[in-house]
PDB file of C-alpha atoms and ligand atoms in Angstrom:
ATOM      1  CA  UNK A   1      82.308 139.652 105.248  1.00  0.00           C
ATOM      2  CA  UNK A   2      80.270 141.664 102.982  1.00  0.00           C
ATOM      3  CA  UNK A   3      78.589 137.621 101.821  1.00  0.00           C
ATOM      4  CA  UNK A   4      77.575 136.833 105.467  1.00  0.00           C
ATOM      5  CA  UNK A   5      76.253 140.093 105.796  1.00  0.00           C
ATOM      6  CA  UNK A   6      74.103 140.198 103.170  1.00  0.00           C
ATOM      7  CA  UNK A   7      72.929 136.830 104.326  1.00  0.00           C
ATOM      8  CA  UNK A   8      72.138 137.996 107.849  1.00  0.00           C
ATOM      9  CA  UNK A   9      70.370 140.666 106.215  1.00  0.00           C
ATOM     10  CA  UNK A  10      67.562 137.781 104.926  1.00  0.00           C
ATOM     11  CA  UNK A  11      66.972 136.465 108.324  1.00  0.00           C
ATOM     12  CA  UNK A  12      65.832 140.411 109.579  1.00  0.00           C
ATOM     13  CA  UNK A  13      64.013 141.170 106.211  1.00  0.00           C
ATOM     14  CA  UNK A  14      62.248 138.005 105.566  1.00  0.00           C
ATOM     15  CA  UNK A  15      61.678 136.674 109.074  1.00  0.00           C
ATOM     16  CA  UNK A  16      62.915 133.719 108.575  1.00  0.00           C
ATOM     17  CA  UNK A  17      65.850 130.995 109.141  1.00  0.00           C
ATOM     18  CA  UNK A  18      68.559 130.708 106.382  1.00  0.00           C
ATOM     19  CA  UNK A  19      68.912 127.310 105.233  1.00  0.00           C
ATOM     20  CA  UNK A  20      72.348 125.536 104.396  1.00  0.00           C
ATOM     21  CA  UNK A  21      72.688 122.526 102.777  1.00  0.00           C
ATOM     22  CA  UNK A  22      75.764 120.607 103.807  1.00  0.00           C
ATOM     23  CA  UNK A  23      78.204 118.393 101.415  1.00  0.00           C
ATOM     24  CA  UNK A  24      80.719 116.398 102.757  1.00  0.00           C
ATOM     25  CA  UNK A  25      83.409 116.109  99.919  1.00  0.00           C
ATOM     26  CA  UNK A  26      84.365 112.516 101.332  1.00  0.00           C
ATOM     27  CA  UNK A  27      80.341 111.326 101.599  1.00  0.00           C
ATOM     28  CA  UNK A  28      79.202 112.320  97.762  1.00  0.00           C
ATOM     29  CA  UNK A  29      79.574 110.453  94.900  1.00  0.00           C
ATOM     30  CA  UNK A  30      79.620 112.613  91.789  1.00  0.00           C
ATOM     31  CA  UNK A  31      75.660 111.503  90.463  1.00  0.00           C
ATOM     32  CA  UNK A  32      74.145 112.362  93.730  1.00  0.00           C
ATOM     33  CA  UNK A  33      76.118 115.825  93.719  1.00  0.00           C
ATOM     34  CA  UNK A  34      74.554 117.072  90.520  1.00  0.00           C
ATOM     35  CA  UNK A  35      70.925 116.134  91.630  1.00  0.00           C
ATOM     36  CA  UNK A  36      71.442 117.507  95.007  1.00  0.00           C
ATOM     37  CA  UNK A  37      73.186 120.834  93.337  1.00  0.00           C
ATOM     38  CA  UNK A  38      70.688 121.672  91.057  1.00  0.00           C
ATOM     39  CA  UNK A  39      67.916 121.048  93.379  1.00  0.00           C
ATOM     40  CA  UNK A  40      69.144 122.956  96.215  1.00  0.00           C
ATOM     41  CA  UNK A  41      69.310 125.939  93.213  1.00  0.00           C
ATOM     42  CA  UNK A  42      65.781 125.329  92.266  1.00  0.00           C
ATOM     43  CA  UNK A  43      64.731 125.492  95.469  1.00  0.00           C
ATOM     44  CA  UNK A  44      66.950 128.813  96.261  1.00  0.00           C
ATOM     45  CA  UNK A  45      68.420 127.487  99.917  1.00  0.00           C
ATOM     46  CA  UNK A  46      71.102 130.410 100.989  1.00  0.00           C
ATOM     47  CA  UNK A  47      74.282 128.434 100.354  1.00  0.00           C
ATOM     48  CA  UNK A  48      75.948 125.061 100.606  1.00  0.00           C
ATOM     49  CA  UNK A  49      78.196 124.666 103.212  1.00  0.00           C
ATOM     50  CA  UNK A  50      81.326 122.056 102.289  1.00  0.00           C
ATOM     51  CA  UNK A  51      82.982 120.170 104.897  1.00  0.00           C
ATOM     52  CA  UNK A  52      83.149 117.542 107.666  1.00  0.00           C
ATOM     53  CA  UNK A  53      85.369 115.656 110.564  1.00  0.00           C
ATOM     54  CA  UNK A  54      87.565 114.319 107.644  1.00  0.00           C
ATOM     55  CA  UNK A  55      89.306 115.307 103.828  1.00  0.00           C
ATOM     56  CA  UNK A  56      90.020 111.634 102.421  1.00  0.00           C
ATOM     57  CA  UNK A  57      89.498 113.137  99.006  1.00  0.00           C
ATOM     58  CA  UNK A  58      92.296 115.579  97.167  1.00  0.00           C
ATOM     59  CA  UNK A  59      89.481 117.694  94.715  1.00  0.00           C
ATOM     60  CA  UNK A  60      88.293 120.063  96.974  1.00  0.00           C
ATOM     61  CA  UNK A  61      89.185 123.206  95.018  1.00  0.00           C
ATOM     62  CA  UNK A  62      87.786 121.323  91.526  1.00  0.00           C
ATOM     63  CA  UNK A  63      84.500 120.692  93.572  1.00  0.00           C
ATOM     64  CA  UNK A  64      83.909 124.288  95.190  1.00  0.00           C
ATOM     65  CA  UNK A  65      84.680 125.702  91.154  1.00  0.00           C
ATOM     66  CA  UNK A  66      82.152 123.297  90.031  1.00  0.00           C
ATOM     67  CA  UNK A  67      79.275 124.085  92.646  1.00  0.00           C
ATOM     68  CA  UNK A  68      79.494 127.687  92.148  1.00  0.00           C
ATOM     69  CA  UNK A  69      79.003 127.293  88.503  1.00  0.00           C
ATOM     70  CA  UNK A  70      76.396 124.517  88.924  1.00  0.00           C
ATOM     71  CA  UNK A  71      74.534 126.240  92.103  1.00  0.00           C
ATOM     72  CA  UNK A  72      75.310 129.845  91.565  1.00  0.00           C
ATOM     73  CA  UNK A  73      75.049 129.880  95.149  1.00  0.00           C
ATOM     74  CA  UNK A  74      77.518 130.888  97.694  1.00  0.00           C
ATOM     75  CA  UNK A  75      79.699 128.122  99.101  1.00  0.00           C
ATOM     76  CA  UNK A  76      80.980 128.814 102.591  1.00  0.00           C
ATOM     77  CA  UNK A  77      83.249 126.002 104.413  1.00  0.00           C
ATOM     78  CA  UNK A  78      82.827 124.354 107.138  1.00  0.00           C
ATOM     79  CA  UNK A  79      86.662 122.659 108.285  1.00  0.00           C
ATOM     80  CA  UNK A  80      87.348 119.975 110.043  1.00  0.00           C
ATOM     81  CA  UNK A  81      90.483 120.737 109.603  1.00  0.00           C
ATOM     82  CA  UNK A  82      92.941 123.454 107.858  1.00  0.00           C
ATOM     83  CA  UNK A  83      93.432 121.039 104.767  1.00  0.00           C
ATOM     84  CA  UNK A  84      89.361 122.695 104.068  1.00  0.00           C
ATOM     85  CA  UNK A  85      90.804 126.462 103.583  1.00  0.00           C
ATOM     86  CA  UNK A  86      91.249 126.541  99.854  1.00  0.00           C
ATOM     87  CA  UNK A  87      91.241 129.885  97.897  1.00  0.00           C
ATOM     88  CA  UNK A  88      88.081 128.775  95.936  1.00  0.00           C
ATOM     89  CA  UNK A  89      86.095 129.564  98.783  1.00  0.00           C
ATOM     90  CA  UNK A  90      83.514 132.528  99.225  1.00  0.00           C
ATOM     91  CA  UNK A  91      83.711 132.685 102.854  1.00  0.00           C
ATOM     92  CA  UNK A  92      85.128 130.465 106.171  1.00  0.00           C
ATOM     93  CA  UNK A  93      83.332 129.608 109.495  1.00  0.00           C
ATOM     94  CA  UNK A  94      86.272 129.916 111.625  1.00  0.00           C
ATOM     95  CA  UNK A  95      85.164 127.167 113.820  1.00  0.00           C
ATOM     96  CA  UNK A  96      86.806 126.827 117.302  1.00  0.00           C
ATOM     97  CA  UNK A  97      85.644 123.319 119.286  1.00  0.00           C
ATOM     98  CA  UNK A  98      85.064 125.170 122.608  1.00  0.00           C
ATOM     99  CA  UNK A  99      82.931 122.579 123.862  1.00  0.00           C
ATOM    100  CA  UNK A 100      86.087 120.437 123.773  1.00  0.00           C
ATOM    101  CA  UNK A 101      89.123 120.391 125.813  1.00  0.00           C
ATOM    102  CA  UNK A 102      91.787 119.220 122.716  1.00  0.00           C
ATOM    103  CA  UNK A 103      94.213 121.746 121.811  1.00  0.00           C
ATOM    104  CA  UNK A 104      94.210 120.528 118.395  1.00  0.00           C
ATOM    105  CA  UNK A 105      90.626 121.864 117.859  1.00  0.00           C
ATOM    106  CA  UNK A 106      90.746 124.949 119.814  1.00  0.00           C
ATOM    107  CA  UNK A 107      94.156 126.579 118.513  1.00  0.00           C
ATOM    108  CA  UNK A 108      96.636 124.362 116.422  1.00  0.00           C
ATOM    109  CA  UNK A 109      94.605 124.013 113.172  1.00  0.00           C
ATOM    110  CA  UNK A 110      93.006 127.564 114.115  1.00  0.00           C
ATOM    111  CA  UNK A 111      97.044 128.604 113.305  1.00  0.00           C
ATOM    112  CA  UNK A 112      97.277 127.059 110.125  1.00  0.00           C
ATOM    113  CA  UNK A 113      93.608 128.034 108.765  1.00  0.00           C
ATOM    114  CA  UNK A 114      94.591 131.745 110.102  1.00  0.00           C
ATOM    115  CA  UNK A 115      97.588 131.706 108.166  1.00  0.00           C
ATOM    116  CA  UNK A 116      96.028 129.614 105.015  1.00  0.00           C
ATOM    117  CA  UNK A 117      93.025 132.441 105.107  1.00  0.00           C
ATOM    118  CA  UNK A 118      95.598 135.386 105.137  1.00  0.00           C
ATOM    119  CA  UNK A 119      97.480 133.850 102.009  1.00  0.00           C
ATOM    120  CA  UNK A 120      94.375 133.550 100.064  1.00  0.00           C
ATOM    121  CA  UNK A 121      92.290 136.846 101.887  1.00  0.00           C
ATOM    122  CA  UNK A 122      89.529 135.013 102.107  1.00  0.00           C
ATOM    123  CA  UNK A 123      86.840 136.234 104.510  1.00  0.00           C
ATOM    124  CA  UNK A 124      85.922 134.629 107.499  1.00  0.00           C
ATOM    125  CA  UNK A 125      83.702 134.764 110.440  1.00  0.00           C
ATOM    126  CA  UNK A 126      84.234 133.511 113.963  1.00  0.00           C
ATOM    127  CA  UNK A 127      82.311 130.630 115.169  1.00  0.00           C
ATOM    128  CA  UNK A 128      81.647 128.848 118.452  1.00  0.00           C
ATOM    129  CA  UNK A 129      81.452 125.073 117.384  1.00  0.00           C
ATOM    130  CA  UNK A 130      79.708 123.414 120.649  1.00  0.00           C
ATOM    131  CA  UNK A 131      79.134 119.574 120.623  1.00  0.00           C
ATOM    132  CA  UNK A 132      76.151 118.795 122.069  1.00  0.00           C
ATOM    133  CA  UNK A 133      75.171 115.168 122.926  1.00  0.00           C
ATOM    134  CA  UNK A 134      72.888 113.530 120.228  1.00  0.00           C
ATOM    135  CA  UNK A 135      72.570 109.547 121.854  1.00  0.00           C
ATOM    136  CA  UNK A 136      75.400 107.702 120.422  1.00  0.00           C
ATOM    137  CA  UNK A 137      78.722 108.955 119.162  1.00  0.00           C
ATOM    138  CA  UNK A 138      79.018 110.860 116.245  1.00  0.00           C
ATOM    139  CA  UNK A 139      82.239 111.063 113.808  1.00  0.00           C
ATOM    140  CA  UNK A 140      83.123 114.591 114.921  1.00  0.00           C
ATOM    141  CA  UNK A 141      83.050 113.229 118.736  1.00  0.00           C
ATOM    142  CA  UNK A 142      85.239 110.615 117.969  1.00  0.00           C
ATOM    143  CA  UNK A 143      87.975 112.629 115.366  1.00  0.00           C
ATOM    144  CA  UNK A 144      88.418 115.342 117.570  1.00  0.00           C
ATOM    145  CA  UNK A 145      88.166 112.836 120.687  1.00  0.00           C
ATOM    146  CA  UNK A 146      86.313 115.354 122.537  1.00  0.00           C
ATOM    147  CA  UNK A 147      83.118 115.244 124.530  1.00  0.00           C
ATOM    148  CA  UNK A 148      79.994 116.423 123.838  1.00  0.00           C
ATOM    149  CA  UNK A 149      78.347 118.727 126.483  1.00  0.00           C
ATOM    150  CA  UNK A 150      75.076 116.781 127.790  1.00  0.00           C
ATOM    151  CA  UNK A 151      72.173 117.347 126.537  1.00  0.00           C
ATOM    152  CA  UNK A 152      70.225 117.783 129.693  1.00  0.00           C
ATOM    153  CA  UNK A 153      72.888 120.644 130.931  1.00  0.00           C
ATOM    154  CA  UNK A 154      71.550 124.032 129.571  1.00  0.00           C
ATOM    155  CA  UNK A 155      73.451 125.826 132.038  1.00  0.00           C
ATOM    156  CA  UNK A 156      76.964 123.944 131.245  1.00  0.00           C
ATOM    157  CA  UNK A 157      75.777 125.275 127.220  1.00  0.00           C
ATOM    158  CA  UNK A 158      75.250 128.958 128.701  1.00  0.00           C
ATOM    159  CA  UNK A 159      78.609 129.138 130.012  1.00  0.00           C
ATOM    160  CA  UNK A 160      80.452 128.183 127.051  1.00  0.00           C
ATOM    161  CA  UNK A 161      78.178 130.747 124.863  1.00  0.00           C
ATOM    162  CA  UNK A 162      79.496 133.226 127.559  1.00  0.00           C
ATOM    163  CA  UNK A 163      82.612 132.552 127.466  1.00  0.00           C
ATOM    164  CA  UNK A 164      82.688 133.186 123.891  1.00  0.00           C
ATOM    165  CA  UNK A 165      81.409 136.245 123.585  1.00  0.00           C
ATOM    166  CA  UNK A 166      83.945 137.137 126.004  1.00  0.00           C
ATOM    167  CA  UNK A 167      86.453 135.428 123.533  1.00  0.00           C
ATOM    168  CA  UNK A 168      84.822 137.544 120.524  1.00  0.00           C
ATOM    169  CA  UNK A 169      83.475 134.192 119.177  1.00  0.00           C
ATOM    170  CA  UNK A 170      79.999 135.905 118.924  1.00  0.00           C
ATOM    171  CA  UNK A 171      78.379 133.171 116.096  1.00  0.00           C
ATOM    172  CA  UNK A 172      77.243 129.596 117.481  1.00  0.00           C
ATOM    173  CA  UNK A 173      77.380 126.586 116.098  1.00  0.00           C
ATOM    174  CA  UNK A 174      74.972 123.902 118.282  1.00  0.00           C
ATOM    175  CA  UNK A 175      76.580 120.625 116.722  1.00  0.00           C
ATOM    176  CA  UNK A 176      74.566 117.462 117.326  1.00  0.00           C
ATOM    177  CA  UNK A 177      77.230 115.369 114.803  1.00  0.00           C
ATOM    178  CA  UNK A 178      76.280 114.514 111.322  1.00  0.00           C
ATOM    179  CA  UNK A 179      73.651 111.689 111.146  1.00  0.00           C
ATOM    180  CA  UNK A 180      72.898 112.355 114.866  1.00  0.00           C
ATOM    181  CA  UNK A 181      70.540 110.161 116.339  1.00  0.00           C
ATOM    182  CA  UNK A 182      69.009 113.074 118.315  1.00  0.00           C
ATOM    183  CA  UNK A 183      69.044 116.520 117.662  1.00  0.00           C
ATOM    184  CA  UNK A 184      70.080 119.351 119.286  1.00  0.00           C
ATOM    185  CA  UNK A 185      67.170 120.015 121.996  1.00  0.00           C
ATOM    186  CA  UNK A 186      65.182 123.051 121.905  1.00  0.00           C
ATOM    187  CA  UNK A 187      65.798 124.038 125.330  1.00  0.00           C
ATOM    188  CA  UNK A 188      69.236 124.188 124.265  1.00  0.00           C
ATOM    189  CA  UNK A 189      68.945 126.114 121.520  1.00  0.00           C
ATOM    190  CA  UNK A 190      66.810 129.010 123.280  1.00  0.00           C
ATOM    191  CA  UNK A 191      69.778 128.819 125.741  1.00  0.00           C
ATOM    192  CA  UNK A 192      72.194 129.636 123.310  1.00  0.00           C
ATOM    193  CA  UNK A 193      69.619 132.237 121.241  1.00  0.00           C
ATOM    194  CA  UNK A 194      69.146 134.291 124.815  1.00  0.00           C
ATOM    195  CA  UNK A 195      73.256 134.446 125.593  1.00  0.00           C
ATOM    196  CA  UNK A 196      74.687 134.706 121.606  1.00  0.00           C
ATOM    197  CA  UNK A 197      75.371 138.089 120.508  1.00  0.00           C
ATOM    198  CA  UNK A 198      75.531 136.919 116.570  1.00  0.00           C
ATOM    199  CA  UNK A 199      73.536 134.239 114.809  1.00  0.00           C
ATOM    200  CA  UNK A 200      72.577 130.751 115.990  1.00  0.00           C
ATOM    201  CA  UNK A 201      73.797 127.736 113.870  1.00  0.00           C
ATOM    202  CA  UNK A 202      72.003 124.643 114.503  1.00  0.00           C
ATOM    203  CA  UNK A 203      72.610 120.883 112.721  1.00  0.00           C
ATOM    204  CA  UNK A 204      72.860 117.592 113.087  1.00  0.00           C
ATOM    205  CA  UNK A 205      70.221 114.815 112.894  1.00  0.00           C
ATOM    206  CA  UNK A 206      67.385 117.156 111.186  1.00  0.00           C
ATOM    207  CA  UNK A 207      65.615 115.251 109.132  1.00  0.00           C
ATOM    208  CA  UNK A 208      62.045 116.775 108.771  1.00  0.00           C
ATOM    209  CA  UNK A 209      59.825 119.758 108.424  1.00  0.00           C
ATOM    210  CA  UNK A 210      58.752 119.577 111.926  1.00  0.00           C
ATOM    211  CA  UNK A 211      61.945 119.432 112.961  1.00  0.00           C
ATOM    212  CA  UNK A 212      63.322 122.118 111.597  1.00  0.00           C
ATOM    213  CA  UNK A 213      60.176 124.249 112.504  1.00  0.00           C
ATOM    214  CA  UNK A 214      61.035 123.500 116.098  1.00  0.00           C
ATOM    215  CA  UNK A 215      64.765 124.599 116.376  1.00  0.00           C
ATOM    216  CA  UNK A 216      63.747 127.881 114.743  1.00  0.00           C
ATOM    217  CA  UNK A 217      60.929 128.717 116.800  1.00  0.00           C
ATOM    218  CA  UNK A 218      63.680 127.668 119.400  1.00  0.00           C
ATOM    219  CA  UNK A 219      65.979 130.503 118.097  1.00  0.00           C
ATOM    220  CA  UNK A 220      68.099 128.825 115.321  1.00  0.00           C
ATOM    221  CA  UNK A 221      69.089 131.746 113.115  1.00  0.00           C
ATOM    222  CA  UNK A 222      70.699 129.096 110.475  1.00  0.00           C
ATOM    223  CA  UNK A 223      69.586 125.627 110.025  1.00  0.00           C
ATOM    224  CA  UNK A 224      72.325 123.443 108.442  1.00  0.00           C
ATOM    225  CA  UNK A 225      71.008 119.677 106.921  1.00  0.00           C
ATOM    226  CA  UNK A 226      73.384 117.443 105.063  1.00  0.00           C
ATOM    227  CA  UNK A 227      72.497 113.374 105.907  1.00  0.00           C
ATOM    228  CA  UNK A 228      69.119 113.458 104.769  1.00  0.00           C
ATOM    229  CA  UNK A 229      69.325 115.258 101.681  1.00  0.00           C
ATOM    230  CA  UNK A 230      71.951 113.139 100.894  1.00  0.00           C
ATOM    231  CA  UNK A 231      69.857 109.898 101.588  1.00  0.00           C
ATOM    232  CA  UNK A 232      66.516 111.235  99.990  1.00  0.00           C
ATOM    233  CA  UNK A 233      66.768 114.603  97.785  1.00  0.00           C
ATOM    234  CA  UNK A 234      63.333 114.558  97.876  1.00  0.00           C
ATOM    235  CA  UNK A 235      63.024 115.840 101.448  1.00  0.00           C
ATOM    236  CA  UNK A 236      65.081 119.206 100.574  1.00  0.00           C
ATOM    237  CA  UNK A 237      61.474 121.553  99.466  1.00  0.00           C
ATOM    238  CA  UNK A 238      59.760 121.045 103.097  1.00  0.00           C
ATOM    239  CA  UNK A 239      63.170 121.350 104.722  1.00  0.00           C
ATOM    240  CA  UNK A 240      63.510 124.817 103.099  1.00  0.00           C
ATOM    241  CA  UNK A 241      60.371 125.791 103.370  1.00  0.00           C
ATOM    242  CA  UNK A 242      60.004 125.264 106.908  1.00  0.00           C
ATOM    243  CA  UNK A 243      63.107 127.173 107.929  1.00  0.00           C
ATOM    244  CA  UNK A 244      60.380 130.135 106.899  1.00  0.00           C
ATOM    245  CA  UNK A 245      58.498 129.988 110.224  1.00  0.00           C
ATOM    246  CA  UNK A 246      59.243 132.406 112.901  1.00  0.00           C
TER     247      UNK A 246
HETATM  248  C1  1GP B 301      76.926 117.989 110.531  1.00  0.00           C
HETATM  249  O1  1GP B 301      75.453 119.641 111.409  1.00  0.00           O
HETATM  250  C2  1GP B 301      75.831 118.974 110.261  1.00  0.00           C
HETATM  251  O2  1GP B 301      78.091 118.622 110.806  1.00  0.00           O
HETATM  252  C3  1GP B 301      74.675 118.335 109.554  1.00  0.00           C
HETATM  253  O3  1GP B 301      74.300 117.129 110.131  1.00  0.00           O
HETATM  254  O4  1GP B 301      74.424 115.481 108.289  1.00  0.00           O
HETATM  255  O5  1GP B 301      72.999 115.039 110.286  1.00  0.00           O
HETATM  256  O6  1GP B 301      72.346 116.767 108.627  1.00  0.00           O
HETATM  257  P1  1GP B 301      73.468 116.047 109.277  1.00  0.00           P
END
């Protein structure tokens, strides 16, 4: 607790975005994870968020020990599924799938992360995880065989956001899928920015500076990237530097 609020913190002081890099344990091969690593720790984003639809791979405690030696950065995870809640971890996004109507995704893993994050007192904060529809479908659609909530529908958006505040889900997460062909629209980011009572979590599909200026002029208190860094390291000092403008 005392992590993400001391990363909130930034966004008030510095006027600015955070900016999370996402690695997906099962997408990384071990060359490309050093070059990313040390870059993103050059380049000072405000953590690296591990995680993704899917856990193929068995070395996810030996991977969060080695980023937070290689990064020194915090590393906050992002589940797909309770098989992500290892005690390595600095902090959890407890993500519920609200936009979805599975029960899997919106209480039978939540019972096995809640138990797995008691066990290893790990902190955690709540998280609305709304699917929002990106042009094609993603792998998160398609593991959690949910649907997305259209992207033209800022009012269908505003009543989920509602309904989690009511639920005490007060942090967003506006999902457009990794690799999304479109992101997340502005309009429904300043949707979810006017009806949130925490912070505003926005990913999927960014894959330039402009980009990510938009969403958080939009309202996106958090911008979270993983695809393109991964394809092109390259891209990650515009990325971060344009999650500054607010
Ligand atoms: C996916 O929102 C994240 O869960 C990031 O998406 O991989 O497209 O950057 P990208």
């Amino acid at each position: 607790m005392e992590l993400w609020n001391n990363l909130i913190k930034r966004i008030r002081k510095r006027e600015r975005a955070l900016f999370f890099t996402l690695i997906d344990p099962d997408n990384m091969d071990h060359s490309k994870l050093k070059t990313t690593v040390q870059r993103v720790k050059s380049l000072r984003g405000d953590a690296i968020l591990v995680g993704g639809s899917t856990l193929f791979k068995d070395n996810l405690p030996q991977l969060i020990d080695w980023l937070k030696d290689t990064a020194d950065l915090p590393v906050i995870i992002f589940p797909g599924n309770s098989k992500f809640i290892v005690p390595q971890a600095d902090l959890v996004l407890f993500l519920s799938l609200l936009s979805g109507r599975n029960p899997r995704w919106l209480i039978e893993e939540q019972l096995e992360m809640a138990v797995k994050i008691n066990q290893y007192n790990l902190p955690s904060i709540p998280v609305a995880y709304l699917l929002v529809e990106s042009g094609s479908t993603t792998t998160v659609e398609f593991i959690s065989n949910t649907r997305p909530i259209p992207r033209n529908k800022p009012e269908v958006l505003a009543a989920h956001v509602l309904a989690a505040n009511s639920m005490g889900m007060v942090n967003v997460y506006l999902e457009g899928g990794s690799g999304a062909k479109l992101t997340v629209p502005e309009q429904m980011i300043e949707v979810a920015a006017l009806h949130a009572q925490g912070k505003v979590i926005v990913g999927g599909g960014i894959t330039s500076p402009g980009e990510v200026e938009s969403k958080v002029k939009a309202g996106a208190d958090i911008i979270v990237v993983g695809t393109a860094v991964e394809r092109n390291i390259e891209v990650l000092p515009e990325l971060i530097s344009a999650a500054g403008i607010k």
